[in-house]
Amino acid sequence: MTIAVRAESITKTFNGTQKALDQVNLSVNHGEVLVVMGPSGSGKSTLIRTFNGLEAIDAGQLEIVGIPLDTDQDERQIRRIRRRVGMVFQQFNLFPHLSILDNITLAPIRVKKVSKANAEQRAHGLLAQMGIADQAMKYPAELSGGQQQRVAIARALAMDPELMLFDEPTSALDPERVKEVLDAMRRLAADGMTMIVVTHELGFAREVADRVLFMDAGRVVELTDSTTFFTQAKEERSRRFLNQMAH
Amino acid sequence: MKWKRSRWLELALVVVVLTLVGILVNNLAVNLIRTGLGLSFEWLWQPAGFALSEHTLPYQPGDSTAWALLVSWLNSLRVIACSIVLATVLGVGAGAARRSLNPLLRQLAGLYVGLIRQIPLLLQLLFWYFVAFLGLPSQPFAPIGTLISLSNQGVGILGLNLSVEFSAVLVGLSVFTGAAIAEVVRGGLDSVPRGQWEAFRSLGINEGLGLRRVVLPQALPAILPALSSQYLNLAKNSTLAIAVGYADLYAVSDTAITQTGRAIEGFLILLLSFLALNLLINGGMQVLNRIVVHPAQRT
Ligand SMILES: Nc1ncnc2c1ncn2[C@@H]1O[C@H](COP(=O)(O)OP(=O)(O)OP(=O)(O)O)[C@@H](O)[C@H]1O
Ligand SMILES: [Mg+2]
């Protein structure tokens, strides 16, 4: 098994004092689904944002899909990683002035130099896979939140990533729209995609995650297989969090 | 029909302005009659009697003053149009550079904007004319291949010959307005949510492409109105060309007024000419707005 993410005592400090990541160690295998949980401000977003260079680490070592990501970030190196790592945001971040189709084909055509015809064919396939085949010619504002997030997933998948990062992909959605996005993610996991998912969806975590990473105050509190995490979490802090979430 | 309060305010304002204009015109007429001058535009058809240092249409001193004014209006138009293009290129470049990932580019652009905005435009025009362009050697030299040839007699670009005066006004207006446009562009870029930058970066799209295809199109609704007011400023500022002896509309009108003593008529013509110019710029910007701003983004 090859390694998708290898992090060795990575540290990230904001404004000189705020330790968002404190000596985090983690290794994620290809084909694995890792769910990241923890209270607000514990560093979950910061962690996965270092994995595609949106945040630079201050210390430690990071290797993503085999490419080292040093503390002094080299733009070309970061782009090599980003071409192979997809990211899905809480706020979708679709390009509002581009059609759904153009949102999805922009990067494949301009970054991977895929022909327009091939990129569009692939985009239609991905939209079908996401259950929104008929939305290609619309603009983002014409879609529901759940549909927009599925377009965002399709947009990331269009680059054929080896690793997908999700930062609370359902937190901005109406409750009745959460399921359609989670279902799309379930199918993705079943297809063998390597996924790191920050989420508060316990059901999804229990069902789909291979392992759960629980963070607090920038530190790894617990990193264990999901069955163990949900039935007999070792740490008091994790158990308390699970208890709160269940109510 | 119910009118909003703002409508009434607008109406009141129009009435006040019209009254003031009426009083002014009345005063003017009374004064003109008293001094026995009377409004007359006959002088426009008399020979101008002065030479123009440059003209795009054929012109000689024996031609009418009206023709001299038209030719000088074209001179203004020419330098304004060229400056708008150059200032936009400079401004968009510098504005984008201020949000570049490259710290050197960021600092250079910051320095440019900071420095240029500290110095009065008149001083800058004088600098470009007397120091930069007149300071060039009298023998033409070509700094970059055969593309450009420079001397204190004029500037040659791709076979096109530009006078030193035109070049100084062009560069002065462009550099000055470019700095203001850079601020407009930077503000526009900042108005686009951070998530948009993060989204294109996460897809492996580079900064240049992301700027062009993702951020700028969304920044345009914020940029264009401020941009057109910068263009109007540029047009108004072009009257400072008189300081370096460029034969623009203002400089030539000034000469004509001095020669004929027809100040009121002269200023009226100036006023109308600039009004026409501004309408031209405004119209152009509205067309641009319709072309480049996506329907979904129009407010
Ligand atoms: N750009 C930033 N500037 C300053 N501080 C930041 C920045 N981003 C994050 N932080 C701080 O770093 C810490 C970790 O933030 P992070 O967003 O990673 O937490 P999180 O676990 O994702 O929280 P949430 O569940 O609320 O999304 C917090 O204390 C936060 O205030
Ligand atoms: Mg977060």
XYZ file of C-alpha atoms and ligand atoms in Angstrom:
578
model
C 0.000 0.000 0.000
C 1.347 3.392 -0.936
C 1.014 6.338 1.366
C -1.196 9.301 0.421
C -0.364 11.540 3.373
C 2.591 11.438 5.690
C 2.796 14.141 8.344
C 5.565 14.206 10.924
C 5.198 16.542 13.899
C 3.755 19.318 11.759
C 3.101 22.590 13.543
C 1.231 25.689 12.465
C 0.984 28.902 14.448
C -1.220 31.868 13.580
C -0.245 35.392 14.623
C 2.781 34.110 16.529
C 0.797 32.679 19.419
C -2.289 30.769 18.255
C -1.146 27.140 17.840
C -3.577 25.718 15.285
C -1.506 22.552 14.805
C 0.788 21.225 17.491
C 3.147 18.367 16.603
C 0.639 16.421 14.524
C 1.671 12.974 13.269
C -0.461 11.188 10.738
C -0.178 8.776 7.894
C -3.016 7.930 5.530
C -2.880 5.050 3.077
C -4.220 5.082 -0.438
C -7.782 3.789 -0.501
C -8.391 4.776 3.098
C -11.213 6.971 4.397
C -10.214 9.072 7.394
C -12.760 11.167 9.267
C -11.445 14.127 11.273
C -13.488 15.254 14.267
C -13.065 17.692 17.091
C -14.541 20.802 18.680
C -14.622 24.169 16.906
C -11.176 25.736 16.633
C -9.356 22.455 17.242
C -7.413 22.765 13.972
C -9.329 20.392 11.666
C -9.561 22.817 8.753
C -6.003 23.982 9.214
C -4.809 20.372 9.135
C -6.369 19.431 5.818
C -5.562 22.834 4.314
C -1.874 22.154 4.858
C -2.327 18.993 2.774
C -2.842 20.994 -0.420
C -0.709 23.970 0.483
C -3.504 26.432 1.298
C -1.729 26.836 4.639
C 2.049 26.542 4.992
C 3.381 24.597 7.961
C 5.876 26.239 10.316
C 7.745 23.088 11.304
C 7.706 19.359 10.705
C 7.626 17.293 7.567
C 4.835 16.721 5.151
C 4.612 14.475 2.131
C 1.458 14.389 0.016
C 0.951 11.723 -2.685
C 4.697 11.177 -2.632
C 5.637 14.843 -3.049
C 7.344 16.636 -0.148
C 5.740 19.902 0.958
C 8.382 21.909 2.784
C 7.975 24.768 5.212
C 9.148 27.208 2.510
C 6.553 26.558 -0.135
C 7.597 26.332 -3.745
C 4.639 27.298 -5.945
C 5.398 24.745 -8.652
C 5.706 21.955 -6.134
C 2.408 22.963 -4.554
C 0.683 23.013 -7.940
C 1.976 19.528 -8.684
C 0.282 18.396 -5.509
C -2.908 20.332 -6.132
C -3.264 18.746 -9.544
C -3.519 15.382 -7.793
C -5.459 16.357 -4.668
C -9.078 17.517 -4.771
C -10.675 19.769 -2.189
C -14.309 20.387 -1.309
C -15.230 23.375 0.857
C -18.019 24.031 3.303
C -19.215 26.987 1.192
C -18.953 25.103 -2.162
C -16.973 27.981 -3.740
C -18.291 27.360 -7.225
C -17.391 30.038 -9.784
C -20.655 32.011 -10.005
C -19.975 33.519 -13.450
C -19.337 30.156 -15.112
C -21.887 27.524 -16.094
C -21.820 24.224 -14.214
C -20.123 22.636 -17.202
C -17.442 25.354 -17.358
C -16.916 25.119 -13.599
C -16.027 21.468 -14.042
C -14.026 21.656 -17.286
C -11.947 24.790 -16.598
C -9.116 23.055 -14.734
C -8.940 19.860 -16.841
C -8.742 21.924 -20.037
C -6.360 24.609 -18.807
C -4.235 22.669 -16.317
C -4.234 19.100 -17.614
C -4.598 20.155 -21.273
C -7.480 17.759 -21.856
C -9.364 18.508 -25.081
C -12.596 20.452 -24.652
C -14.668 17.584 -26.066
C -13.110 15.016 -23.739
C -13.366 17.304 -20.720
C -17.046 17.949 -21.395
C -17.788 14.293 -21.916
C -16.108 13.530 -18.606
C -18.010 16.357 -16.910
C -21.340 14.995 -18.093
C -20.332 11.572 -16.780
C -19.410 13.000 -13.377
C -22.649 14.998 -13.153
C -24.576 11.800 -13.886
C -22.585 10.012 -11.206
C -23.545 12.813 -8.791
C -27.202 12.503 -9.786
C -27.449 15.952 -11.403
C -26.989 15.108 -15.086
C -29.533 17.704 -16.247
C -27.903 20.748 -14.607
C -24.856 21.170 -16.876
C -25.961 24.365 -18.625
C -27.206 26.165 -15.524
C -25.336 28.629 -13.334
C -24.458 27.895 -9.695
C -27.020 30.358 -8.314
C -29.792 28.371 -10.014
C -28.975 25.224 -8.020
C -29.840 24.176 -4.473
C -27.061 23.940 -1.918
C -26.971 20.172 -2.129
C -26.715 20.313 -5.900
C -23.988 22.942 -5.739
C -21.935 20.844 -3.367
C -22.252 17.843 -5.656
C -21.042 20.022 -8.545
C -18.089 21.026 -6.354
C -17.298 17.350 -5.797
C -17.588 16.690 -9.541
C -15.306 19.663 -10.236
C -12.634 18.225 -7.952
C -13.041 14.708 -9.366
C -12.636 16.008 -12.922
C -8.902 16.352 -12.219
C -8.732 12.612 -11.421
C -7.301 13.177 -7.940
C -5.643 10.459 -5.879
C -6.806 12.080 -2.682
C -9.934 14.031 -1.828
C -10.123 16.487 1.062
C -13.520 17.510 2.433
C -13.893 20.379 4.923
C -17.332 20.062 6.535
C -19.025 19.521 3.164
C -22.546 19.340 4.614
C -22.389 21.991 7.348
C -23.784 24.760 5.146
C -26.676 22.653 3.858
C -30.328 22.479 4.847
C -30.873 19.250 6.833
C -32.969 17.696 4.060
C -30.105 18.268 1.571
C -27.381 16.628 3.664
C -28.204 13.083 2.659
C -27.794 13.597 -1.096
C -24.261 14.881 -0.596
C -23.325 12.193 1.912
C -24.696 9.527 -0.435
C -22.481 10.828 -3.239
C -19.513 10.667 -0.863
C -20.456 7.137 0.204
C -20.397 6.004 -3.416
C -17.034 7.671 -3.870
C -15.633 5.820 -0.862
C -17.078 2.548 -2.145
C -15.232 3.134 -5.426
C -11.990 3.151 -3.463
C -11.233 6.897 -3.352
C -8.771 8.012 -0.689
C -10.677 10.537 1.416
C -9.987 12.761 4.384
C -13.267 14.177 5.640
C -13.767 16.797 8.327
C -17.350 16.297 9.456
C -19.710 16.193 12.413
C -21.899 13.568 10.725
C -21.587 10.655 13.139
C -23.604 8.283 10.970
C -21.386 8.883 7.976
C -18.243 8.488 10.084
C -19.435 5.290 11.698
C -20.450 3.793 8.389
C -17.794 4.967 5.939
C -14.654 5.846 7.882
C -11.834 3.345 8.240
C -10.269 5.452 10.967
C -11.231 8.504 12.984
C -8.820 11.262 13.981
C -9.994 13.219 17.002
C -8.344 16.599 17.572
C -8.395 19.184 20.328
C -6.406 22.413 20.624
C -4.293 21.571 17.586
C -3.228 18.177 18.938
C -4.139 14.635 17.993
C -6.141 13.296 20.935
C -7.007 9.973 19.443
C -6.418 8.211 16.127
C -8.105 4.863 15.884
C -10.319 2.659 13.722
C -13.865 3.914 13.646
C -15.474 0.955 15.430
C -13.194 1.403 18.398
C -13.704 5.163 18.375
C -17.481 4.910 18.494
C -17.747 2.002 20.917
C -14.820 2.344 23.270
C -12.907 5.592 22.761
C -9.812 5.568 24.948
C -9.665 9.241 25.766
C -12.029 10.962 28.118
C -12.020 14.042 25.828
C -13.269 11.990 22.856
C -15.999 10.313 24.899
C -17.206 13.665 26.172
C -17.317 15.029 22.598
C -19.252 11.989 21.340
C -21.676 12.361 24.186
C -22.303 16.009 23.320
C -22.760 15.187 19.643
C -25.298 12.472 20.418
C -27.550 15.003 22.134
C -48.761 58.085 -8.450
C -46.581 58.124 -5.368
C -43.134 59.595 -5.615
C -40.288 58.562 -3.405
C -38.675 61.266 -1.313
C -35.479 61.020 -3.344
C -37.477 61.932 -6.437
C -38.734 65.148 -4.817
C -35.220 65.977 -3.671
C -33.951 65.488 -7.186
C -36.652 67.779 -8.571
C -35.894 70.458 -5.989
C -32.214 70.280 -6.895
C -32.957 70.689 -10.592
C -35.108 73.753 -9.883
C -32.388 75.336 -7.756
C -29.695 74.674 -10.352
C -31.846 76.012 -13.193
C -32.561 79.174 -11.208
C -28.875 79.731 -10.552
C -28.010 79.158 -14.198
C -30.770 81.570 -15.200
C -29.390 84.298 -12.933
C -25.911 83.687 -14.304
C -26.973 83.862 -17.933
C -28.996 86.988 -17.255
C -25.991 88.674 -15.586
C -23.833 87.678 -18.498
C -26.220 89.061 -21.085
C -26.625 92.333 -19.179
C -22.855 92.691 -18.904
C -22.292 91.892 -22.549
C -24.830 94.500 -23.641
C -23.350 97.093 -21.285
C -19.833 96.583 -22.632
C -21.210 96.557 -26.149
C -19.579 93.235 -26.952
C -22.496 90.841 -27.521
C -22.066 87.142 -28.105
C -20.508 86.444 -31.472
C -18.920 83.425 -33.063
C -17.780 85.163 -36.258
C -14.146 84.996 -35.141
C -14.320 81.241 -35.518
C -14.282 81.606 -39.307
C -11.402 84.112 -39.401
C -7.909 82.783 -40.109
C -6.329 81.494 -36.907
C -2.961 83.054 -37.634
C -1.002 80.767 -35.333
C 0.871 77.550 -36.041
C 0.177 74.184 -34.368
C 3.199 72.133 -33.396
C 1.381 68.951 -34.378
C -1.787 67.997 -36.174
C -3.332 64.786 -37.463
C -5.335 66.632 -40.152
C -3.724 69.084 -42.592
C -3.448 72.507 -40.937
C -1.753 75.850 -41.575
C -2.029 79.239 -39.854
C -4.211 80.553 -42.690
C -6.951 78.052 -41.807
C -9.906 79.151 -39.731
C -9.820 79.255 -35.935
C -12.650 76.703 -35.925
C -10.450 74.327 -37.886
C -7.563 74.951 -35.468
C -9.866 74.096 -32.554
C -11.085 70.920 -34.237
C -7.536 69.828 -35.004
C -6.513 70.486 -31.397
C -9.571 68.619 -30.147
C -8.339 65.637 -32.134
C -4.928 66.075 -30.517
C -6.618 65.907 -27.117
C -8.645 62.909 -28.162
C -5.534 61.141 -29.432
C -3.485 61.630 -26.287
C -6.461 60.798 -24.037
C -7.292 57.602 -25.930
C -3.678 56.411 -25.940
C -3.270 57.299 -22.255
C -6.448 55.424 -21.322
C -5.079 52.288 -22.956
C -1.610 52.602 -21.418
C -2.944 53.602 -17.975
C -5.287 50.610 -17.986
C -2.471 48.212 -18.844
C -0.251 49.742 -16.138
C -3.049 49.888 -13.589
C -4.334 46.361 -14.069
C -0.760 45.056 -14.023
C 0.173 46.950 -10.874
C -3.148 46.226 -9.162
C -2.787 42.503 -9.821
C 0.878 42.628 -8.774
C -0.175 43.989 -5.383
C -2.008 40.710 -4.805
C 0.714 38.532 -6.322
C 2.346 35.661 -4.435
C 5.725 37.137 -5.352
C 6.807 39.510 -2.542
C 9.170 41.483 -4.813
C 6.382 42.179 -7.319
C 4.072 43.172 -4.470
C 6.595 45.634 -3.077
C 7.469 47.142 -6.454
C 3.808 47.720 -7.239
C 3.225 49.166 -3.771
C 6.161 51.514 -4.229
C 4.880 52.665 -7.631
C 1.392 53.405 -6.348
C 2.627 55.031 -3.141
C 5.197 57.240 -4.834
C 3.117 58.411 -7.795
C 0.139 59.359 -5.661
C 2.335 61.609 -3.494
C 3.441 63.873 -6.348
C 1.233 66.456 -8.101
C 0.496 65.551 -11.711
C 1.781 68.888 -13.007
C 5.176 68.180 -11.461
C 5.204 64.718 -12.996
C 4.386 66.090 -16.461
C 7.184 68.636 -16.164
C 9.531 65.859 -15.058
C 8.685 63.623 -18.001
C 9.013 66.486 -20.453
C 12.035 68.438 -19.255
C 14.022 65.714 -17.486
C 13.117 62.408 -19.089
C 12.370 63.200 -22.727
C 14.309 66.416 -23.366
C 17.176 64.802 -21.442
C 17.514 62.132 -24.102
C 20.480 62.315 -26.493
C 19.896 64.119 -29.793
C 21.009 61.057 -31.742
C 18.237 58.390 -31.750
C 19.109 55.192 -29.938
C 17.204 51.918 -29.731
C 17.086 50.385 -26.264
C 15.107 47.293 -27.245
C 15.898 46.083 -30.741
C 14.320 48.105 -33.539
C 10.995 48.331 -31.731
C 11.553 51.718 -30.114
C 13.909 54.552 -30.973
C 14.412 57.375 -28.497
C 15.871 60.865 -28.848
C 15.115 64.385 -27.606
C 13.558 65.033 -31.034
C 10.845 62.435 -30.595
C 9.974 58.827 -30.000
C 9.573 56.180 -32.679
C 7.470 53.107 -31.982
C 7.044 50.521 -34.742
C 7.618 53.132 -37.428
C 5.215 55.584 -35.733
C 6.746 58.968 -34.886
C 5.589 60.653 -31.715
C 6.556 64.155 -30.672
C 8.373 64.693 -27.399
C 5.402 66.719 -26.124
C 2.902 63.998 -26.971
C 5.152 61.354 -25.389
C 5.585 63.330 -22.189
C 1.832 63.896 -21.805
C 1.101 60.260 -22.685
C 3.584 58.840 -20.202
C 2.756 61.406 -17.509
C -1.015 60.876 -17.689
C -0.651 57.093 -17.964
C 1.753 56.651 -15.079
C -0.326 58.957 -12.870
C -3.719 57.452 -13.728
C -2.227 53.936 -13.769
C -1.451 54.276 -10.062
C -5.037 55.279 -9.331
C -6.369 52.439 -11.475
C -4.075 50.018 -9.626
C -5.876 50.944 -6.409
C -9.253 50.482 -8.084
C -8.218 47.058 -9.379
C -6.777 46.004 -6.027
C -10.009 47.011 -4.310
C -11.965 45.051 -6.906
C -9.857 41.940 -6.391
C -10.298 42.243 -2.640
C -14.071 42.341 -3.091
C -14.012 38.778 -4.436
C -14.447 36.239 -1.602
C -11.309 34.402 -0.455
C -13.042 31.112 -1.202
C -12.847 31.866 -4.928
C -9.062 32.194 -4.772
C -8.806 29.036 -2.692
C -11.083 27.149 -5.082
C -9.031 27.886 -8.204
C -5.744 27.299 -6.384
C -7.017 23.957 -5.098
C -7.628 22.903 -8.690
C -3.977 23.473 -9.597
C -4.826 26.615 -11.597
C -1.971 29.149 -11.529
C -2.335 32.709 -10.275
C -2.392 34.347 -13.713
C -5.083 32.115 -15.135
C -7.082 32.238 -11.906
C -6.956 36.006 -11.963
C -8.119 36.185 -15.569
C -10.758 33.468 -15.584
C -12.023 33.421 -11.997
C -11.309 36.563 -9.997
C -11.252 39.471 -12.467
C -14.606 38.614 -14.088
C -16.161 38.741 -10.628
C -14.302 41.915 -9.700
C -15.423 43.821 -12.809
C -18.809 44.977 -11.470
C -16.891 46.645 -8.625
C -14.074 47.905 -10.846
C -15.851 49.367 -13.894
C -17.704 52.326 -12.318
C -14.557 53.474 -10.511
C -12.563 52.864 -13.660
C -14.761 55.149 -15.749
C -14.387 57.929 -13.212
C -10.614 57.488 -13.485
C -10.923 57.810 -17.263
C -12.926 61.017 -16.835
C -10.248 62.308 -14.459
C -7.635 61.503 -17.054
C -9.554 63.429 -19.696
C -9.847 66.467 -17.432
C -6.209 66.211 -16.382
C -5.139 66.203 -20.024
C -5.642 69.987 -20.029
C -2.367 70.190 -18.086
C -0.725 69.349 -21.421
C -0.480 73.116 -21.871
C 2.398 73.061 -19.369
C 4.638 71.151 -21.758
C 3.443 72.879 -24.917
C 1.371 70.066 -26.370
C -1.198 71.534 -28.777
C -4.280 70.129 -27.064
C -7.733 71.674 -27.110
C -7.208 73.648 -23.935
C -3.847 75.087 -25.010
C -5.149 76.111 -28.442
C -8.418 77.525 -27.062
C -6.330 79.554 -24.650
C -4.312 80.980 -27.548
C -7.463 81.709 -29.553
C -9.123 83.427 -26.607
C -6.078 85.587 -25.977
C -5.939 86.598 -29.634
C -9.628 87.346 -30.115
C -10.565 88.423 -26.627
C -13.637 86.194 -26.936
C -13.320 84.564 -23.529
C -16.971 83.692 -22.955
C -17.480 82.133 -26.362
C -14.157 80.341 -26.101
C -14.998 78.849 -22.732
C -18.420 77.833 -23.991
C -16.798 75.910 -26.822
C -14.297 74.352 -24.411
C -17.115 73.368 -22.095
C -19.126 71.732 -24.851
C -16.075 69.956 -26.249
C -15.279 68.420 -22.879
C -18.905 67.546 -22.363
C -18.814 65.685 -25.686
C -15.604 63.949 -24.633
C -17.072 62.834 -21.318
C -20.229 61.575 -22.995
C -18.000 59.613 -25.360
C -16.098 58.022 -22.474
C -19.271 57.333 -20.506
C -20.936 55.767 -23.513
C -17.896 53.619 -24.186
C -17.838 52.413 -20.602
C -21.523 51.545 -20.701
C -20.988 49.454 -23.812
C -18.000 47.778 -22.129
C -20.089 47.143 -19.038
C -22.714 45.412 -21.128
C -20.129 43.274 -22.904
C -17.930 42.112 -20.040
C -20.158 42.007 -16.991
C -22.086 38.790 -16.798
C -25.882 39.257 -16.737
C -26.111 37.395 -13.428
C -23.759 39.932 -11.811
C -25.323 43.169 -13.004
C -26.837 45.283 -10.294
N -6.270 32.573 8.967
C -6.218 32.490 10.301
N -5.706 33.507 11.023
C -5.622 33.448 12.355
N -6.033 32.404 13.082
C -6.567 31.360 12.427
C -6.691 31.357 11.007
N -7.264 30.178 10.642
C -7.483 29.493 11.782
N -7.067 30.194 12.842
C -7.115 29.734 14.246
O -6.533 28.474 14.321
C -7.307 27.624 15.157
C -7.768 26.406 14.392
O -8.698 26.830 13.427
P -9.418 25.823 12.418
O -10.206 26.639 11.474
O -8.413 24.906 11.852
O -10.361 25.028 13.399
P -11.523 24.000 13.042
O -11.263 22.799 13.867
O -11.619 23.810 11.585
O -12.779 24.739 13.597
P -14.304 24.745 13.055
O -14.961 23.482 13.510
O -14.908 25.937 13.707
O -14.235 24.867 11.565
C -8.452 28.455 15.712
O -8.098 28.914 16.973
C -8.551 29.585 14.735
O -8.991 30.743 15.386
Mg -13.083 24.275 10.101
